[in-house]
Every structure is written in C-alpha cells, then in structure tokens.
Coordinates of C-alpha atoms and ligand atoms in Angstrom, one line a residue:
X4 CA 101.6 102.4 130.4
X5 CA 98.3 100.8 131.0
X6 CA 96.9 103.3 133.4
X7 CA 97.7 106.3 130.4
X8 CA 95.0 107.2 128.9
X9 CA 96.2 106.6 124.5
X10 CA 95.1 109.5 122.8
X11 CA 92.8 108.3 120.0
X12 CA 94.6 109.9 116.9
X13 CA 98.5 110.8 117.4
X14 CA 100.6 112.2 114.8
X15 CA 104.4 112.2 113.9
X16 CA 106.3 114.7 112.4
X17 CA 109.6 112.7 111.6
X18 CA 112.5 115.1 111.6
X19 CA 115.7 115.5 112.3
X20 CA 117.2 112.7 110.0
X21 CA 119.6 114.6 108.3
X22 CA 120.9 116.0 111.1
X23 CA 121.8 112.7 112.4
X24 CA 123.6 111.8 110.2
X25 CA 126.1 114.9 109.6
X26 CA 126.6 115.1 113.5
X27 CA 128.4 111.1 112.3
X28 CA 129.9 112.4 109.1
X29 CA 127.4 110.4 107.3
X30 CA 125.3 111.4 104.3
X31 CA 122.4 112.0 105.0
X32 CA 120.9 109.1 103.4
X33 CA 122.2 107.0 106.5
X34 CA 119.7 109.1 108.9
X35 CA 116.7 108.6 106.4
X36 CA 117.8 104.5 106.5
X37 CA 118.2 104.8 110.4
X38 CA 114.9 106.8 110.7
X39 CA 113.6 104.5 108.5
X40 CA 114.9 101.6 111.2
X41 CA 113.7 103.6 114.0
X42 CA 110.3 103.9 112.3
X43 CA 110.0 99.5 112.4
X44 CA 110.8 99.3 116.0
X45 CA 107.9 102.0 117.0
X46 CA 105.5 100.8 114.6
X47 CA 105.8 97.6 116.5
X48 CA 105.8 99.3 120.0
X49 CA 102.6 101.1 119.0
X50 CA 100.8 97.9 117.7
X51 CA 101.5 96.3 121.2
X52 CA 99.6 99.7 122.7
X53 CA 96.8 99.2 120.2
X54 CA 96.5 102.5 119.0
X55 CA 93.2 103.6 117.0
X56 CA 94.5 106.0 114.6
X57 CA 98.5 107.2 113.7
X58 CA 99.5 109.6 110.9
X59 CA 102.9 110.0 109.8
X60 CA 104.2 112.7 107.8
X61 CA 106.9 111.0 106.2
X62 CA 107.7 113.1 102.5
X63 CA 106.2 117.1 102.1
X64 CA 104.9 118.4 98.6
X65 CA 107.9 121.1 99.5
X66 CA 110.6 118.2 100.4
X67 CA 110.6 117.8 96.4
X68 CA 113.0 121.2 97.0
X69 CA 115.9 118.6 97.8
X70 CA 118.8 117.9 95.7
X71 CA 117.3 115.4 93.6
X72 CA 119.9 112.6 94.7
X73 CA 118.1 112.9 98.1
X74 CA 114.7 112.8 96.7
X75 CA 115.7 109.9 94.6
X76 CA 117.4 107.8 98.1
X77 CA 113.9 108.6 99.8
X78 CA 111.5 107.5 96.8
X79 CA 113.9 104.3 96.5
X80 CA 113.3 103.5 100.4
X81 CA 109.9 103.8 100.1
X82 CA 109.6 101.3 97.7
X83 CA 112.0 98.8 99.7
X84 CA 109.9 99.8 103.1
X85 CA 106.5 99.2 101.1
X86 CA 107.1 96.2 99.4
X87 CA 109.7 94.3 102.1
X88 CA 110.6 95.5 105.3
X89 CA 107.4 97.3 106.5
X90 CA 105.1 94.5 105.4
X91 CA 104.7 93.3 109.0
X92 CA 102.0 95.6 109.1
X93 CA 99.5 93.7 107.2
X94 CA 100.2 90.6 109.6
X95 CA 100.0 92.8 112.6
X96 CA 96.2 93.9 111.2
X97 CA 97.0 97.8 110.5
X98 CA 95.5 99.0 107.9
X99 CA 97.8 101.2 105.9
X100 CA 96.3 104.5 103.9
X101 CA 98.5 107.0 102.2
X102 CA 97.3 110.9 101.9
X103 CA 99.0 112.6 99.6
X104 CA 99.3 113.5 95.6
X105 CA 100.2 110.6 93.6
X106 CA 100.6 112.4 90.6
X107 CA 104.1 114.0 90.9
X108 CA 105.3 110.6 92.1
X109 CA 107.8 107.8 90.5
X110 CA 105.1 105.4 89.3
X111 CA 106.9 102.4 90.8
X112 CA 106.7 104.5 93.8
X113 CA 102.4 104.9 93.5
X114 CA 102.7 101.1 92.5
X115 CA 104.5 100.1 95.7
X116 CA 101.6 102.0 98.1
X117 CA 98.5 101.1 96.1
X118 CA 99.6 97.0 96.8
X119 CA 100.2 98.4 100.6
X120 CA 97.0 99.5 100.6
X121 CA 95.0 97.3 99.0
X122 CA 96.6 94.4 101.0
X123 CA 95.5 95.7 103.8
X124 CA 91.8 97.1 103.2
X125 CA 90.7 94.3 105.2
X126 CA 92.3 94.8 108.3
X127 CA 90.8 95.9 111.5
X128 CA 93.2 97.3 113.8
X129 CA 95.1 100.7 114.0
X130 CA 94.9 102.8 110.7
X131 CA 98.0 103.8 109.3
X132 CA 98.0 106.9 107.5
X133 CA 101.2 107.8 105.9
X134 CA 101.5 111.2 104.4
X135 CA 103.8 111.1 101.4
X136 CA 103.9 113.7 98.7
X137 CA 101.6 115.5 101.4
X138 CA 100.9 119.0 102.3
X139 CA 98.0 120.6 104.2
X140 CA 96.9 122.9 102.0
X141 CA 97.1 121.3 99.0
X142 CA 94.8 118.9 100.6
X143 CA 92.4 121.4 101.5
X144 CA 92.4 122.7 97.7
X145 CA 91.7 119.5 96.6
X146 CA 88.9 119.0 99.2
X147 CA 87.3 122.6 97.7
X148 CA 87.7 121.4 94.2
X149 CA 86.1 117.8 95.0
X150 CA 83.4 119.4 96.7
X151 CA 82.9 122.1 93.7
X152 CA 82.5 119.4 91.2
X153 CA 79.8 117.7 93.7
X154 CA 77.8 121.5 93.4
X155 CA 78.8 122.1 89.4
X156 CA 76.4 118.2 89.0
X157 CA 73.9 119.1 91.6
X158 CA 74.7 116.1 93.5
X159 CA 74.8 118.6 96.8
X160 CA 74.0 121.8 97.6
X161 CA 76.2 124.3 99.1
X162 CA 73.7 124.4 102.2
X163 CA 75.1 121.0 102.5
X164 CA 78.6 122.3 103.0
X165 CA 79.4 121.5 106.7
X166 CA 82.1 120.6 108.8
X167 CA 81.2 116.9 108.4
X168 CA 81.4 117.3 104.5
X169 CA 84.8 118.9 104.2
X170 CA 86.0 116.1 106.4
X171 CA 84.6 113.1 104.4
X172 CA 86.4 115.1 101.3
X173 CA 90.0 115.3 102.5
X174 CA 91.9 112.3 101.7
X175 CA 91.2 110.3 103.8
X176 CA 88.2 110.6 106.3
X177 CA 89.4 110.4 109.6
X178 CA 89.2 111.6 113.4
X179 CA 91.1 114.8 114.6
X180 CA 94.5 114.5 115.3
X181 CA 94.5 114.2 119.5
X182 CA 98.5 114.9 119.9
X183 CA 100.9 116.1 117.6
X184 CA 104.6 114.4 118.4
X185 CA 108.0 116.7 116.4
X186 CA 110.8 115.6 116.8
X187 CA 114.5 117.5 116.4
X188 CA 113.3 120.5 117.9
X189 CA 111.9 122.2 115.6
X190 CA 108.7 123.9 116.3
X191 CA 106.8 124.5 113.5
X192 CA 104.2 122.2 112.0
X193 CA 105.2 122.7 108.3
X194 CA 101.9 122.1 106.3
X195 CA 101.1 118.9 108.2
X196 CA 97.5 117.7 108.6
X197 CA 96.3 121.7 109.3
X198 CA 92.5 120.9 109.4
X199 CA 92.8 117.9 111.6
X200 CA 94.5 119.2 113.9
X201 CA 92.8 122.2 114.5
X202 CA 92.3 121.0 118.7
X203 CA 95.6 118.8 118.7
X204 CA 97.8 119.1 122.0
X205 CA 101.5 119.8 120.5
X206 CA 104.8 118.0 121.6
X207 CA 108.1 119.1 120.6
X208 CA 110.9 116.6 121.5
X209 CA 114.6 117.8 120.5
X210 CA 115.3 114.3 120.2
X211 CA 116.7 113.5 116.2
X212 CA 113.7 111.2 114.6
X213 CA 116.5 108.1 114.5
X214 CA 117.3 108.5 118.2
X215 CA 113.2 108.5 119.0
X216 CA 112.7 105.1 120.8
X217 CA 110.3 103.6 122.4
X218 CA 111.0 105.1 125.8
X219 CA 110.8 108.7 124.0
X220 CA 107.0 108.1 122.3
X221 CA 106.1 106.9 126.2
X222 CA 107.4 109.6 127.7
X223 CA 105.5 111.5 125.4
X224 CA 102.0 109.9 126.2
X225 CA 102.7 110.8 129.8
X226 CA 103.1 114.2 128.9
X227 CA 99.6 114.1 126.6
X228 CA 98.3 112.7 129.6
X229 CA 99.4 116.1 132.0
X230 CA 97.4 118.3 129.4
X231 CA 94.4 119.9 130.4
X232 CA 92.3 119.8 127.0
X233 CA 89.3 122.3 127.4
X234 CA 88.1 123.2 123.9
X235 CA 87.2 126.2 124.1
X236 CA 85.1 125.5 127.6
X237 CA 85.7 126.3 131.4
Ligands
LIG327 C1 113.0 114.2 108.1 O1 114.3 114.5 108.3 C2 112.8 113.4 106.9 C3 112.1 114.1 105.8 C4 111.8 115.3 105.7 C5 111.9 113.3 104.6 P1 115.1 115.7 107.6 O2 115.6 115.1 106.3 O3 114.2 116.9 107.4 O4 116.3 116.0 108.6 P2 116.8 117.4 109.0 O5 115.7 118.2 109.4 O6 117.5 117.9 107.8 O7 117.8 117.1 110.1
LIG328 C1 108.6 118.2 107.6 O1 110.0 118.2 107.8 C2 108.3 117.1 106.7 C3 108.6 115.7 107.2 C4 109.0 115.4 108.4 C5 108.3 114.7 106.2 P1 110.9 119.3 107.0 O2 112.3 119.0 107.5 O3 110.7 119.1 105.6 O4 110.4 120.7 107.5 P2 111.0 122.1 107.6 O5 111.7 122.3 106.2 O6 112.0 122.1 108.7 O7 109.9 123.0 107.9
LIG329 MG1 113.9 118.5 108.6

C-alpha cells in the first residue's frame, strides 16, 4: 500500500447490513452487530494507514422511517460501541466528531457521543467524523439559519457569505470529501455529506457492509488511485 497515494478525506456509506443478515435467516439486527464488528477491524486497518480525515454515515435523519424495534437495536448499539467497544479510538489518537442532529435523539444516546467526543478533543491523529441522525440537507438548512442569525446581529455581512463561510458553518469544518466508498451496490448517495463532496471520486462496491474487509477498502484505494481527477481543468 505504501506507494498509493491515501486520499486525504474518504467517506463510507455503510450499507448492506440488513441484507446480510436475511441472506442467513438472521434478523437483521445480527448484520447491524456484524457491521458493527466489521466497522472495529477497519477502523484499526485505517489507523495503521494513518488516514487524515474519515466520515462515516452510520444512521440518516430518514433511517428514523424503520420499525421502531430496529431503530431502538441501532440506538442501543451505539451506546455499547461509544462507551465500550469502540473506545480504542481514543488510545489510538483519533479524534472522534459526530455531525448530525442531537435533538431527535435518545438522550443516553447524545450522552454516550458528547463523552466520545470530549474524550478525545485532544487527540491529534485521524478525525473521525461519524454521521448519526445525519442528512445533507438538513445540514445545509442549519448552516443558512446559523449564518442568518450571524446577519439578523450584524456580526457579518452578507458580502461576507463565501464558500469559506458556509463551510466553517456546517457541523463540523472540514476538508472535501476526496473518495466516496458504498457498499451493497447501491448507487445512490442518499443525503450523505452533499456539499462536501461536491468533487469526490465515487466507488460503489456490491460487497454487503459486514463482508467489507480490509482487503476490500485496499482494493478500493487502488482504484482511487486509477482516477484521473481534473476539476474542471484540461
Ligand atoms: C446500513 O445497512 C445500516 C444503516 C442504514 C443503519 P441497512 O440496514 O441499510 O442494510 P440494507 O440496505 O437493508 O441491506
Ligand atoms: C444510507 O443507507 C444510510 C446509512 C448507510 C447510514 P440507507 O440504506 O438508509 O439508504 P437507502 O434507503 O438505500 O437510500
Ligand atoms: Mg440500506
């Protein structure tokens, strides 16, 4: 991998755990465990690589749509990954943001990130960013309403309004998004991180989230490596 060039900002769409698990008869709370399982052993892998920036969309503002015994498994298992199994990521010096709404979610839930995140403001190596309770446009009203309120007290002008501006006011300030990973061949992008990745390379793997291994996210940085990115020049 060493002569690959790492894109600086990559980011997962996680799909295809249901699926996994009805193909086994399972419910599909096993494939959101497995994913979950799946998610540990590439977090690790992507530590080693020493990625700069990784965003994960990992619960939509529409996934609330689901039978309420699913949403329920998922909010559960957040909590568990947050506060046991994913903590590895504060020793391993990521620093771990969440973009999202946190109104609309279990407050044990907003609990569970804020101590994720605020255990690991310090750290200085790749930034986390885990969408949850996230959607694209929502996060682009809430930017135009932030920067609104900024106008409404004359703390800015809209002259001031640039590209730079709208990006300090999304959730999160952070790079674009260099390559886009789905998995479970879908190919749609489903409200995920639309500003951001307005000059992202796209991957679509129709590998199942839980079956996406190490070897899978490599072979996808060889393919991010084939693309010719021009931007718009010659
Ligand atoms: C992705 O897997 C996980 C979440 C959206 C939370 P799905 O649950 O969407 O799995 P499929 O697409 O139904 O197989
Ligand atoms: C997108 O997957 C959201 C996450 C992976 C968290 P969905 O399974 O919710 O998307 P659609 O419904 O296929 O567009
Ligand atoms: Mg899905």
């Amino acid at each position: 991998m060493n002569e690959l060039n790492m894109p600086n900002h990559i980011g997962i769409i996680m799909d295809g755990n249901g699926r996994w698990a009805t193909k086994r008869g399972l419910p599909r709370s096993a494939g959101h465990k497995a994913g979950a399982e799946n998610l540990k052993k590439l977090c690790r892998h992507i530590n080693k690589l020493g990625l700069n920036y990784l965003s994960l969309y990992a619960f939509s503002t529409e996934n609330f749509k689901r039978e309420v015994s699913e949403v329920n498994y998922l909010m559960n298992l957040f909590i568990e990954m947050f506060t046991n199994d994913f903590k590895f990521l504060i020793e391993d010096n990521v620093k771990v943001l969440f973009s999202g709404r946190r109104e609309g979610l279990p407050k044990n839930v907003v609990k569970a990130i804020e101590k994720m995140e605020f255990d690991s403001k310090g750290n200085t190596g790749t930034v986390l960013n885990i969408c949850l309770n996230y959607g694209s446009q929502d996060e682009i009203v809430d930017m135009v309403k932030k920067i609104s309120n900024e106008v409404k007290e004359s703390k800015i002008s809209i002259e001031d309004i640039n590209k730079e501006l709208v990006n300090r006011n999304m959730y999160y300030e952070l790079p674009p998004v260099d390559f886009v990973i789905r998995t479970s061949g879908e190919m749609r992008i489903s409200n995920f991180m639309l500003w951001q990745s307005s000059y992202a390379e796209y991957y679509f793997s129709e590998t199942l989230f839980p079956d996406f291994n190490e070897n899978e996210f490599d072979k996808a940085i060889e393919e991010f490596n084939k693309r010719n990115r021009r931007f718009g020049g010659n």
